[in-house]
PDB file of C-alpha atoms in Angstrom:
ATOM      1  CA  MET A 188       3.766  50.427   0.992  1.00  0.00           C
ATOM      2  CA  LYS A 189       6.384  51.565  -1.224  1.00  0.00           C
ATOM      3  CA  ARG A 190       7.147  49.402  -4.175  1.00  0.00           C
ATOM      4  CA  ARG A 191      10.720  48.187  -3.117  1.00  0.00           C
ATOM      5  CA  ASP A 192      10.000  46.979   0.156  1.00  0.00           C
ATOM      6  CA  PHE A 193       6.838  45.561  -0.282  1.00  0.00           C
ATOM      7  CA  ILE A 194       9.386  43.229  -3.429  1.00  0.00           C
ATOM      8  CA  GLN A 195      11.479  42.968  -0.761  1.00  0.00           C
ATOM      9  CA  LYS A 196       8.920  41.274   1.665  1.00  0.00           C
ATOM     10  CA  THR A 197       7.257  39.366  -0.051  1.00  0.00           C
ATOM     11  CA  ALA A 198      10.820  37.412  -1.713  1.00  0.00           C
ATOM     12  CA  LEU A 199      12.166  37.364   1.876  1.00  0.00           C
ATOM     13  CA  THR A 200       8.642  35.633   2.700  1.00  0.00           C
ATOM     14  CA  SER A 201       8.258  33.509  -0.571  1.00  0.00           C
ATOM     15  CA  GLY A 202      12.296  32.620   0.275  1.00  0.00           C
ATOM     16  CA  ALA A 203      10.836  31.816   4.350  1.00  0.00           C
ATOM     17  CA  VAL A 204       7.942  29.652   2.515  1.00  0.00           C
ATOM     18  CA  THR A 205      10.367  27.624   0.367  1.00  0.00           C
ATOM     19  CA  LEU A 206      12.988  27.149   2.687  1.00  0.00           C
ATOM     20  CA  GLY A 207      10.394  25.993   5.186  1.00  0.00           C
ATOM     21  CA  GLY A 208       9.133  23.370   2.451  1.00  0.00           C
ATOM     22  CA  ALA A 209      12.418  22.328   1.844  1.00  0.00           C
ATOM     23  CA  MET A 210      12.886  21.464   5.136  1.00  0.00           C
ATOM     24  CA  ALA A 211       9.843  20.184   6.152  1.00  0.00           C
ATOM     25  CA  TYR A 212      10.357  17.932   2.559  1.00  0.00           C
ATOM     26  CA  SER A 213      14.478  16.789   3.080  1.00  0.00           C
ATOM     27  CA  ALA A 214      14.508  16.077   6.741  1.00  0.00           C
ATOM     28  CA  PRO A 215      12.475  12.870   6.422  1.00  0.00           C
ATOM     29  CA  VAL A 216      13.909  12.017   2.834  1.00  0.00           C
ATOM     30  CA  GLN A 217      17.560  12.153   5.428  1.00  0.00           C
ATOM     31  CA  ALA A 218      16.468  10.716   8.226  1.00  0.00           C
ATOM     32  CA  GLY A 219      12.963   9.299   8.469  1.00  0.00           C
ATOM     33  CA  ALA A 220      11.752   7.705  12.002  1.00  0.00           C
ATOM     34  CA  LYS A 221      12.348   4.576  12.740  1.00  0.00           C
ATOM     35  CA  HIS A 222       7.931   3.093  12.200  1.00  0.00           C
ATOM     36  CA  ASN A 223       6.434   0.184  13.652  1.00  0.00           C
ATOM     37  CA  PHE A 224       5.010  -1.587  10.649  1.00  0.00           C
ATOM     38  CA  ASN A 225       2.561  -4.447  11.919  1.00  0.00           C
ATOM     39  CA  LEU A 226       3.463  -7.221   8.841  1.00  0.00           C
ATOM     40  CA  LYS A 227       7.245  -8.008   7.954  1.00  0.00           C
ATOM     41  CA  TYR A 228       7.071  -6.288   4.544  1.00  0.00           C
ATOM     42  CA  ALA A 229      10.579  -7.183   2.745  1.00  0.00           C
ATOM     43  CA  PRO A 230      12.039  -4.604   0.514  1.00  0.00           C
ATOM     44  CA  HIS A 231      14.526  -5.505  -2.139  1.00  0.00           C
ATOM     45  CA  PHE A 232      18.759  -3.906  -3.085  1.00  0.00           C
ATOM     46  CA  GLY A 233      18.142  -1.043  -4.846  1.00  0.00           C
ATOM     47  CA  MET A 234      14.624   0.450  -3.299  1.00  0.00           C
ATOM     48  CA  PHE A 235      16.196   2.510  -1.405  1.00  0.00           C
ATOM     49  CA  LYS A 236      19.792   2.948  -3.132  1.00  0.00           C
ATOM     50  CA  ASN A 237      18.918   7.101  -3.822  1.00  0.00           C
ATOM     51  CA  LEU A 238      19.051   7.148  -0.411  1.00  0.00           C
ATOM     52  CA  ALA A 239      21.188   4.558   1.477  1.00  0.00           C
ATOM     53  CA  GLY A 240      23.685   4.768  -1.226  1.00  0.00           C
ATOM     54  CA  ASP A 241      25.015   1.529  -4.102  1.00  0.00           C
ATOM     55  CA  ASP A 242      26.658  -0.419  -0.798  1.00  0.00           C
ATOM     56  CA  PRO A 243      23.943  -3.257   0.179  1.00  0.00           C
ATOM     57  CA  ILE A 244      24.798  -3.391   3.692  1.00  0.00           C
ATOM     58  CA  ALA A 245      24.597   0.212   4.204  1.00  0.00           C
ATOM     59  CA  GLN A 246      21.102  -0.851   1.653  1.00  0.00           C
ATOM     60  CA  LEU A 247      20.345  -2.867   4.441  1.00  0.00           C
ATOM     61  CA  ASN A 248      20.825  -1.307   7.523  1.00  0.00           C
ATOM     62  CA  PHE A 249      18.954   2.187   6.299  1.00  0.00           C
ATOM     63  CA  MET A 250      15.777  -0.760   5.738  1.00  0.00           C
ATOM     64  CA  ALA A 251      15.900  -1.366   9.700  1.00  0.00           C
ATOM     65  CA  GLU A 252      16.421   1.922  10.094  1.00  0.00           C
ATOM     66  CA  GLN A 253      13.441   2.688   8.709  1.00  0.00           C
ATOM     67  CA  GLY A 254      11.514  -0.094  10.588  1.00  0.00           C
ATOM     68  CA  PHE A 255      11.275  -3.140   7.490  1.00  0.00           C
ATOM     69  CA  THR A 256      11.659  -6.415   9.767  1.00  0.00           C
ATOM     70  CA  ALA A 257      12.138  -8.882   6.496  1.00  0.00           C
ATOM     71  CA  PHE A 258      14.946  -8.514   3.036  1.00  0.00           C
ATOM     72  CA  GLU A 259      14.600 -10.756  -0.065  1.00  0.00           C
ATOM     73  CA  ASP A 260      16.834 -10.537  -3.159  1.00  0.00           C
ATOM     74  CA  ASN A 261      15.448 -12.871  -5.763  1.00  0.00           C
ATOM     75  CA  GLY A 262      18.834 -13.282  -6.959  1.00  0.00           C
ATOM     76  CA  MET A 263      20.775 -14.024  -3.568  1.00  0.00           C
ATOM     77  CA  MET A 264      22.466 -17.104  -6.051  1.00  0.00           C
ATOM     78  CA  GLY A 265      24.377 -15.438  -7.874  1.00  0.00           C
ATOM     79  CA  ARG A 266      25.918 -13.131  -5.846  1.00  0.00           C
ATOM     80  CA  ASN A 267      29.292 -14.175  -4.209  1.00  0.00           C
ATOM     81  CA  VAL A 268      30.073 -16.242  -0.909  1.00  0.00           C
ATOM     82  CA  ALA A 269      31.245 -13.145   0.918  1.00  0.00           C
ATOM     83  CA  LEU A 270      28.678 -11.144   0.138  1.00  0.00           C
ATOM     84  CA  GLN A 271      26.033 -13.862   1.019  1.00  0.00           C
ATOM     85  CA  THR A 272      27.748 -14.329   4.811  1.00  0.00           C
ATOM     86  CA  LYS A 273      27.999 -10.593   5.328  1.00  0.00           C
ATOM     87  CA  ILE A 274      24.130  -9.953   3.796  1.00  0.00           C
ATOM     88  CA  GLY A 275      23.055 -12.634   6.523  1.00  0.00           C
ATOM     89  CA  GLU A 276      25.310 -10.998  10.101  1.00  0.00           C
ATOM     90  CA  THR A 277      23.938  -8.077   8.551  1.00  0.00           C
ATOM     91  CA  LEU A 278      20.389  -9.456   8.758  1.00  0.00           C
ATOM     92  CA  ALA A 279      21.180 -11.240  12.109  1.00  0.00           C
ATOM     93  CA  ARG A 280      22.459  -8.093  13.909  1.00  0.00           C
ATOM     94  CA  HIS A 281      18.845  -6.387  13.258  1.00  0.00           C
ATOM     95  CA  ASN A 282      17.229  -9.081  13.623  1.00  0.00           C
ATOM     96  CA  MET A 283      15.355  -8.824   9.998  1.00  0.00           C
ATOM     97  CA  THR A 284      13.717 -11.996   8.476  1.00  0.00           C
ATOM     98  CA  MET A 285      15.034 -13.046   5.013  1.00  0.00           C
ATOM     99  CA  GLY A 286      12.387 -13.590   2.649  1.00  0.00           C
ATOM    100  CA  VAL A 287      12.840 -16.014  -0.960  1.00  0.00           C
ATOM    101  CA  PHE A 288      15.687 -16.099  -2.790  1.00  0.00           C
ATOM    102  CA  VAL A 289      15.334 -18.167  -6.649  1.00  0.00           C
ATOM    103  CA  ILE A 290      15.769 -21.399  -7.181  1.00  0.00           C
ATOM    104  CA  ASP A 291      18.723 -21.145 -10.141  1.00  0.00           C
ATOM    105  CA  LYS A 292      17.224 -23.920 -13.176  1.00  0.00           C
ATOM    106  CA  GLY A 293      17.803 -21.363 -16.162  1.00  0.00           C
ATOM    107  CA  GLY A 294      14.749 -18.986 -15.805  1.00  0.00           C
ATOM    108  CA  ASN A 295      10.995 -18.533 -15.501  1.00  0.00           C
ATOM    109  CA  MET A 296      10.451 -20.481 -19.019  1.00  0.00           C
ATOM    110  CA  ALA A 297      13.668 -22.422 -19.259  1.00  0.00           C
ATOM    111  CA  ASN A 298      13.807 -26.197 -18.864  1.00  0.00           C
ATOM    112  CA  THR A 299       9.753 -26.904 -17.867  1.00  0.00           C
ATOM    113  CA  LEU A 300       9.977 -29.214 -15.413  1.00  0.00           C
ATOM    114  CA  ALA A 301       5.834 -30.075 -17.254  1.00  0.00           C
ATOM    115  CA  ALA A 302       7.886 -31.941 -19.667  1.00  0.00           C
ATOM    116  CA  GLY A 303       9.000 -34.536 -17.546  1.00  0.00           C
ATOM    117  CA  LYS A 304      12.347 -34.583 -18.971  1.00  0.00           C
ATOM    118  CA  LYS A 305      15.143 -35.784 -17.091  1.00  0.00           C
ATOM    119  CA  GLU A 306      18.077 -33.268 -18.037  1.00  0.00           C
ATOM    120  CA  TYR A 307      15.348 -30.150 -17.467  1.00  0.00           C
ATOM    121  CA  VAL A 308      14.401 -32.289 -13.970  1.00  0.00           C
ATOM    122  CA  ASP A 309      18.443 -33.094 -12.893  1.00  0.00           C
ATOM    123  CA  ILE A 310      18.949 -29.295 -13.302  1.00  0.00           C
ATOM    124  CA  PHE A 311      16.540 -28.053 -11.183  1.00  0.00           C
ATOM    125  CA  LEU A 312      17.744 -30.832  -8.549  1.00  0.00           C
ATOM    126  CA  ASP A 313      20.998 -29.096  -8.630  1.00  0.00           C
ATOM    127  CA  GLY A 314      19.649 -26.072  -8.081  1.00  0.00           C
ATOM    128  CA  CYS A 315      17.844 -27.162  -4.794  1.00  0.00           C
ATOM    129  CA  ARG A 316      21.283 -28.187  -3.890  1.00  0.00           C
ATOM    130  CA  LYS A 317      23.191 -25.533  -3.922  1.00  0.00           C
ATOM    131  CA  ALA A 318      20.653 -23.107  -2.322  1.00  0.00           C
ATOM    132  CA  VAL A 319      20.568 -25.273   0.526  1.00  0.00           C
ATOM    133  CA  ASP A 320      24.210 -23.591   1.616  1.00  0.00           C
ATOM    134  CA  VAL A 321      22.898 -20.631   0.082  1.00  0.00           C
ATOM    135  CA  ALA A 322      20.258 -20.370   2.381  1.00  0.00           C
ATOM    136  CA  LYS A 323      23.094 -21.571   5.471  1.00  0.00           C
ATOM    137  CA  ARG A 324      24.297 -18.697   4.706  1.00  0.00           C
ATOM    138  CA  VAL A 325      21.845 -15.706   4.690  1.00  0.00           C
ATOM    139  CA  ASN A 326      19.584 -17.576   7.102  1.00  0.00           C
ATOM    140  CA  ALA A 327      17.163 -18.229   4.782  1.00  0.00           C
ATOM    141  CA  LYS A 328      13.404 -19.984   4.626  1.00  0.00           C
ATOM    142  CA  TRP A 329      11.875 -20.200   1.218  1.00  0.00           C
ATOM    143  CA  MET A 330      13.021 -19.801  -2.003  1.00  0.00           C
ATOM    144  CA  THR A 331      11.214 -19.505  -5.385  1.00  0.00           C
ATOM    145  CA  VAL A 332      10.835 -22.295  -7.605  1.00  0.00           C
ATOM    146  CA  VAL A 333       8.504 -21.356 -10.950  1.00  0.00           C
ATOM    147  CA  PRO A 334       8.048 -24.641 -12.759  1.00  0.00           C
ATOM    148  CA  GLY A 335       8.421 -23.634 -16.191  1.00  0.00           C
ATOM    149  CA  ALA A 336       6.647 -23.255 -19.392  1.00  0.00           C
ATOM    150  CA  TYR A 337       3.489 -24.741 -21.154  1.00  0.00           C
ATOM    151  CA  GLU A 338       5.027 -28.428 -22.919  1.00  0.00           C
ATOM    152  CA  ARG A 339       2.659 -27.721 -25.291  1.00  0.00           C
ATOM    153  CA  ASN A 340       2.463 -31.509 -26.758  1.00  0.00           C
ATOM    154  CA  LEU A 341       1.541 -32.807 -23.461  1.00  0.00           C
ATOM    155  CA  PRO A 342      -1.886 -33.102 -22.019  1.00  0.00           C
ATOM    156  CA  ILE A 343      -2.897 -30.667 -18.811  1.00  0.00           C
ATOM    157  CA  GLY A 344      -3.168 -33.524 -16.683  1.00  0.00           C
ATOM    158  CA  ILE A 345       0.490 -35.301 -17.293  1.00  0.00           C
ATOM    159  CA  GLN A 346       2.432 -32.015 -17.517  1.00  0.00           C
ATOM    160  CA  ASN A 347       0.302 -30.792 -14.033  1.00  0.00           C
ATOM    161  CA  ALA A 348       1.747 -35.015 -12.804  1.00  0.00           C
ATOM    162  CA  ASN A 349       5.443 -33.493 -13.971  1.00  0.00           C
ATOM    163  CA  VAL A 350       5.730 -30.760 -12.109  1.00  0.00           C
ATOM    164  CA  ILE A 351       4.521 -33.026  -8.935  1.00  0.00           C
ATOM    165  CA  GLU A 352       6.692 -35.737  -9.755  1.00  0.00           C
ATOM    166  CA  ALA A 353       9.720 -33.471  -9.722  1.00  0.00           C
ATOM    167  CA  LEU A 354       8.830 -30.316  -6.883  1.00  0.00           C
ATOM    168  CA  ARG A 355       8.790 -34.272  -4.543  1.00  0.00           C
ATOM    169  CA  ARG A 356      11.740 -35.202  -6.011  1.00  0.00           C
ATOM    170  CA  GLY A 357      12.646 -31.221  -4.914  1.00  0.00           C
ATOM    171  CA  ALA A 358      11.481 -31.474  -2.022  1.00  0.00           C
ATOM    172  CA  GLU A 359      13.183 -34.781  -0.943  1.00  0.00           C
ATOM    173  CA  ILE A 360      16.330 -32.590  -0.568  1.00  0.00           C
ATOM    174  CA  LEU A 361      15.244 -29.531   0.818  1.00  0.00           C
ATOM    175  CA  GLU A 362      12.617 -30.923   3.266  1.00  0.00           C
ATOM    176  CA  PRO A 363      15.679 -31.966   5.864  1.00  0.00           C
ATOM    177  CA  HIS A 364      16.843 -28.711   5.746  1.00  0.00           C
ATOM    178  CA  GLY A 365      13.421 -26.779   7.624  1.00  0.00           C
ATOM    179  CA  LEU A 366      13.687 -25.330   3.822  1.00  0.00           C
ATOM    180  CA  VAL A 367      10.867 -24.000   1.664  1.00  0.00           C
ATOM    181  CA  MET A 368      10.301 -23.827  -2.028  1.00  0.00           C
ATOM    182  CA  VAL A 369       6.986 -21.578  -3.067  1.00  0.00           C
ATOM    183  CA  LEU A 370       5.722 -22.374  -6.044  1.00  0.00           C
ATOM    184  CA  GLU A 371       4.940 -18.769  -7.767  1.00  0.00           C
ATOM    185  CA  PRO A 372       2.045 -18.869 -10.750  1.00  0.00           C
ATOM    186  CA  LEU A 373       2.289 -15.423 -12.631  1.00  0.00           C
ATOM    187  CA  SER A 374       1.372 -13.482 -15.641  1.00  0.00           C
ATOM    188  CA  ASP A 375       4.659 -12.870 -17.802  1.00  0.00           C
ATOM    189  CA  SER A 376       3.236 -14.854 -20.893  1.00  0.00           C
ATOM    190  CA  PRO A 377       0.573 -16.721 -21.874  1.00  0.00           C
ATOM    191  CA  ASP A 378       3.176 -19.417 -22.031  1.00  0.00           C
ATOM    192  CA  LEU A 379       3.804 -20.337 -18.400  1.00  0.00           C
ATOM    193  CA  HIS A 380       2.898 -23.643 -16.904  1.00  0.00           C
ATOM    194  CA  LEU A 381       1.742 -21.926 -13.465  1.00  0.00           C
ATOM    195  CA  GLN A 382      -0.537 -19.150 -13.353  1.00  0.00           C
ATOM    196  CA  THR A 383      -3.414 -19.632 -10.974  1.00  0.00           C
ATOM    197  CA  SER A 384      -3.457 -20.203  -7.151  1.00  0.00           C
ATOM    198  CA  GLU A 385      -5.898 -22.935  -7.882  1.00  0.00           C
ATOM    199  CA  GLN A 386      -3.146 -25.457  -9.866  1.00  0.00           C
ATOM    200  CA  THR A 387      -1.199 -23.796  -7.767  1.00  0.00           C
ATOM    201  CA  TYR A 388      -2.827 -25.405  -4.609  1.00  0.00           C
ATOM    202  CA  LEU A 389      -3.957 -28.595  -5.978  1.00  0.00           C
ATOM    203  CA  ILE A 390       0.319 -28.937  -6.827  1.00  0.00           C
ATOM    204  CA  CYS A 391       1.397 -28.568  -3.315  1.00  0.00           C
ATOM    205  CA  LYS A 392      -2.055 -30.855  -2.196  1.00  0.00           C
ATOM    206  CA  GLY A 393       0.004 -33.025  -4.977  1.00  0.00           C
ATOM    207  CA  VAL A 394       3.343 -33.185  -3.572  1.00  0.00           C
ATOM    208  CA  ASN A 395       2.253 -33.115  -0.198  1.00  0.00           C
ATOM    209  CA  SER A 396       5.745 -31.985   1.308  1.00  0.00           C
ATOM    210  CA  PRO A 397       5.944 -29.051   4.435  1.00  0.00           C
ATOM    211  CA  SER A 398       8.713 -28.500   1.858  1.00  0.00           C
ATOM    212  CA  CYS A 399       6.254 -27.235  -1.382  1.00  0.00           C
ATOM    213  CA  LYS A 400       3.700 -24.418  -0.523  1.00  0.00           C
ATOM    214  CA  ILE A 401       3.122 -21.052  -2.310  1.00  0.00           C
ATOM    215  CA  LEU A 402       3.808 -18.087  -3.414  1.00  0.00           C
ATOM    216  CA  TYR A 403       0.803 -16.308  -3.739  1.00  0.00           C
ATOM    217  CA  ASP A 404       2.139 -12.629  -5.896  1.00  0.00           C
ATOM    218  CA  ILE A 405      -1.290 -10.126  -5.514  1.00  0.00           C
ATOM    219  CA  TYR A 406      -0.203  -8.571  -8.608  1.00  0.00           C
ATOM    220  CA  HIS A 407      -0.089 -11.129 -11.221  1.00  0.00           C
ATOM    221  CA  MET A 408      -2.564 -13.135  -8.900  1.00  0.00           C
ATOM    222  CA  GLN A 409      -5.231  -9.429  -9.685  1.00  0.00           C
ATOM    223  CA  LYS A 410      -3.765 -10.044 -13.321  1.00  0.00           C
ATOM    224  CA  ASN A 411      -4.705 -13.509 -13.786  1.00  0.00           C
ATOM    225  CA  GLU A 412      -7.522 -13.790 -11.790  1.00  0.00           C
ATOM    226  CA  GLY A 413      -9.483 -11.334  -9.539  1.00  0.00           C
ATOM    227  CA  HIS A 414     -11.524 -11.767  -6.200  1.00  0.00           C
ATOM    228  CA  LEU A 415      -7.715 -11.779  -4.202  1.00  0.00           C
ATOM    229  CA  ILE A 416      -9.060 -12.203  -0.443  1.00  0.00           C
ATOM    230  CA  HIS A 417     -12.112 -15.131  -1.916  1.00  0.00           C
ATOM    231  CA  ASN A 418      -8.602 -16.404  -3.399  1.00  0.00           C
ATOM    232  CA  MET A 419      -6.603 -16.442  -0.740  1.00  0.00           C
ATOM    233  CA  ASN A 420      -9.007 -17.819   1.636  1.00  0.00           C
ATOM    234  CA  LEU A 421      -9.650 -20.771  -0.335  1.00  0.00           C
ATOM    235  CA  THR A 422      -5.963 -21.695  -1.025  1.00  0.00           C
ATOM    236  CA  TRP A 423      -4.854 -20.552   1.918  1.00  0.00           C
ATOM    237  CA  GLU A 424      -3.351 -23.127   4.131  1.00  0.00           C
ATOM    238  CA  GLU A 425      -0.908 -24.001   1.040  1.00  0.00           C
ATOM    239  CA  ILE A 426      -0.250 -20.334   1.120  1.00  0.00           C
ATOM    240  CA  ALA A 427       3.528 -19.552   2.958  1.00  0.00           C
ATOM    241  CA  TYR A 428       4.582 -16.640   1.285  1.00  0.00           C
ATOM    242  CA  ILE A 429       3.205 -13.445  -0.038  1.00  0.00           C
ATOM    243  CA  GLN A 430       3.867 -10.700  -2.574  1.00  0.00           C
ATOM    244  CA  ILE A 431       3.236  -7.110  -3.264  1.00  0.00           C
ATOM    245  CA  GLY A 432       2.846  -5.166  -6.302  1.00  0.00           C
ATOM    246  CA  ASP A 433      -0.427  -2.458  -7.205  1.00  0.00           C
ATOM    247  CA  ASN A 434      -1.263  -2.667 -10.858  1.00  0.00           C
ATOM    248  CA  PRO A 435      -1.649  -1.435 -13.204  1.00  0.00           C
ATOM    249  CA  GLY A 436       2.293  -0.878 -13.525  1.00  0.00           C
ATOM    250  CA  ARG A 437       4.280  -3.547 -11.057  1.00  0.00           C
ATOM    251  CA  LYS A 438       4.530  -0.455  -8.698  1.00  0.00           C
ATOM    252  CA  GLU A 439       3.543   0.431  -5.195  1.00  0.00           C
ATOM    253  CA  PRO A 440       0.255   0.537  -2.342  1.00  0.00           C
ATOM    254  CA  THR A 441      -1.532   3.577  -3.563  1.00  0.00           C
ATOM    255  CA  THR A 442      -0.196   3.378  -7.192  1.00  0.00           C
ATOM    256  CA  GLY A 443      -2.821   1.260  -8.899  1.00  0.00           C
ATOM    257  CA  GLU A 444      -6.463   0.121  -8.234  1.00  0.00           C
ATOM    258  CA  ILE A 445      -5.330  -2.848  -5.262  1.00  0.00           C
ATOM    259  CA  ASN A 446      -7.125  -2.103  -2.056  1.00  0.00           C
ATOM    260  CA  TYR A 447      -3.777  -3.044  -0.285  1.00  0.00           C
ATOM    261  CA  LYS A 448      -4.496  -1.114   3.199  1.00  0.00           C
ATOM    262  CA  ASN A 449      -8.309  -3.763   2.949  1.00  0.00           C
ATOM    263  CA  ILE A 450      -5.929  -6.580   2.247  1.00  0.00           C
ATOM    264  CA  PHE A 451      -3.162  -5.911   5.015  1.00  0.00           C
ATOM    265  CA  LYS A 452      -5.643  -6.125   7.610  1.00  0.00           C
ATOM    266  CA  TYR A 453      -7.225  -9.836   6.607  1.00  0.00           C
ATOM    267  CA  LEU A 454      -4.046 -10.675   6.547  1.00  0.00           C
ATOM    268  CA  HIS A 455      -3.255  -9.381   9.921  1.00  0.00           C
ATOM    269  CA  GLU A 456      -7.003 -11.258  11.132  1.00  0.00           C
ATOM    270  CA  LYS A 457      -5.556 -14.254   9.458  1.00  0.00           C
ATOM    271  CA  GLY A 458      -2.642 -14.121  11.454  1.00  0.00           C
ATOM    272  CA  PHE A 459      -0.695 -14.031   8.771  1.00  0.00           C
ATOM    273  CA  LYS A 460       3.563 -13.846  10.478  1.00  0.00           C
ATOM    274  CA  GLY A 461       5.504 -14.829   6.998  1.00  0.00           C
ATOM    275  CA  VAL A 462       6.962 -11.832   4.973  1.00  0.00           C
ATOM    276  CA  LEU A 463       5.450 -10.115   2.291  1.00  0.00           C
ATOM    277  CA  GLY A 464       8.088  -9.396  -0.949  1.00  0.00           C
ATOM    278  CA  MET A 465       8.186  -5.613  -1.736  1.00  0.00           C
ATOM    279  CA  GLU A 466       8.514  -6.846  -5.266  1.00  0.00           C
ATOM    280  CA  HIS A 467       7.639  -4.068  -7.503  1.00  0.00           C
ATOM    281  CA  GLY A 468       9.455  -1.009  -8.912  1.00  0.00           C
ATOM    282  CA  ASN A 469       9.606   3.014  -7.596  1.00  0.00           C
ATOM    283  CA  SER A 470       6.893   5.084  -8.934  1.00  0.00           C
ATOM    284  CA  ARG A 471       8.729   8.718  -9.146  1.00  0.00           C
ATOM    285  CA  PRO A 472      12.724   8.590  -9.194  1.00  0.00           C
ATOM    286  CA  ASN A 473      14.988  10.100  -6.882  1.00  0.00           C
ATOM    287  CA  LYS A 474      14.909  10.074  -3.284  1.00  0.00           C
ATOM    288  CA  GLU A 475      12.009  11.067  -3.326  1.00  0.00           C
ATOM    289  CA  GLY A 476      10.584   8.513  -5.000  1.00  0.00           C
ATOM    290  CA  ASP A 477      12.693   6.283  -2.614  1.00  0.00           C
ATOM    291  CA  LEU A 478      10.539   8.280  -0.024  1.00  0.00           C
ATOM    292  CA  ALA A 479       7.394   7.638  -1.676  1.00  0.00           C
ATOM    293  CA  VAL A 480       7.699   4.044  -0.912  1.00  0.00           C
ATOM    294  CA  ILE A 481       8.153   4.341   2.543  1.00  0.00           C
ATOM    295  CA  ASN A 482       5.033   6.440   3.149  1.00  0.00           C
ATOM    296  CA  ALA A 483       3.147   4.592   1.107  1.00  0.00           C
ATOM    297  CA  TYR A 484       3.899   1.284   2.831  1.00  0.00           C
ATOM    298  CA  LYS A 485       2.854   3.089   6.287  1.00  0.00           C
ATOM    299  CA  GLU A 486      -0.236   4.823   4.899  1.00  0.00           C
ATOM    300  CA  VAL A 487      -1.754   0.748   3.374  1.00  0.00           C
ATOM    301  CA  ASP A 488      -0.021  -0.807   7.058  1.00  0.00           C
ATOM    302  CA  ASN A 489      -2.447   1.675   8.783  1.00  0.00           C
ATOM    303  CA  PHE A 490      -5.383  -0.629   8.663  1.00  0.00           C
ATOM    304  CA  LEU A 491      -6.066  -1.561  12.771  1.00  0.00           C
TER     305      LEU A 491
END
């Protein structure tokens, strides 16, 4: 074969392979087939913005098209009423379950309920009242509560009692509406009062209300206590909501050390029908990063 012919043939072949690879890759990036997930995984705004665009309603539509049957939005209380209403209508149209939003009490560390101070409790209760209206607009059931920081000048038992008393009053507001505040132990700071599943279980038992349960965030609990399935078993009757994030890095499953396929199999076998919030970032940028999240969930959801 002449050198010119060889170069031309090689270029054409290489181009065909490159084009074929690009087409094979870009097709699912642009329009992936709808997947039938076994559990209610809930993305959040921004997770698929490279594929769906910046409009929040377009993002919800995209989530539904990919097969996701739930959605969560920590910042829902900060959105205007018109958008909240539109979100609720869109979720209803797609038969998607609304997951958690955060009850506004000034931030995770602020206005700690552990202090037992009236002014802090009043801020929390005001947030509960406002959350009822938001929940009605978006058809939500669960709302995240973080009690706040340690009150270092008080014994831990007194702090726990203060938290329980404040949460009982919050439950009195939420319970008539069938709403549930879910307490989230966190790993973000050693100054946070609530850090383990057993402590959260104790507080829920103390509140003794169907409107006060555990949000078991797998990422935070892997960092704080490990033994994930064991500890979920111990606290199971108080767990109402679960959140996801791999460790280290707090990105999608398969990017860290947590065996999410095994955990999801366990949850499915336990008969968990609730929402699993995808409270993590994307490990990669751009459209490829959005697609990587979708493919990761397809992989770890393949446990049957």
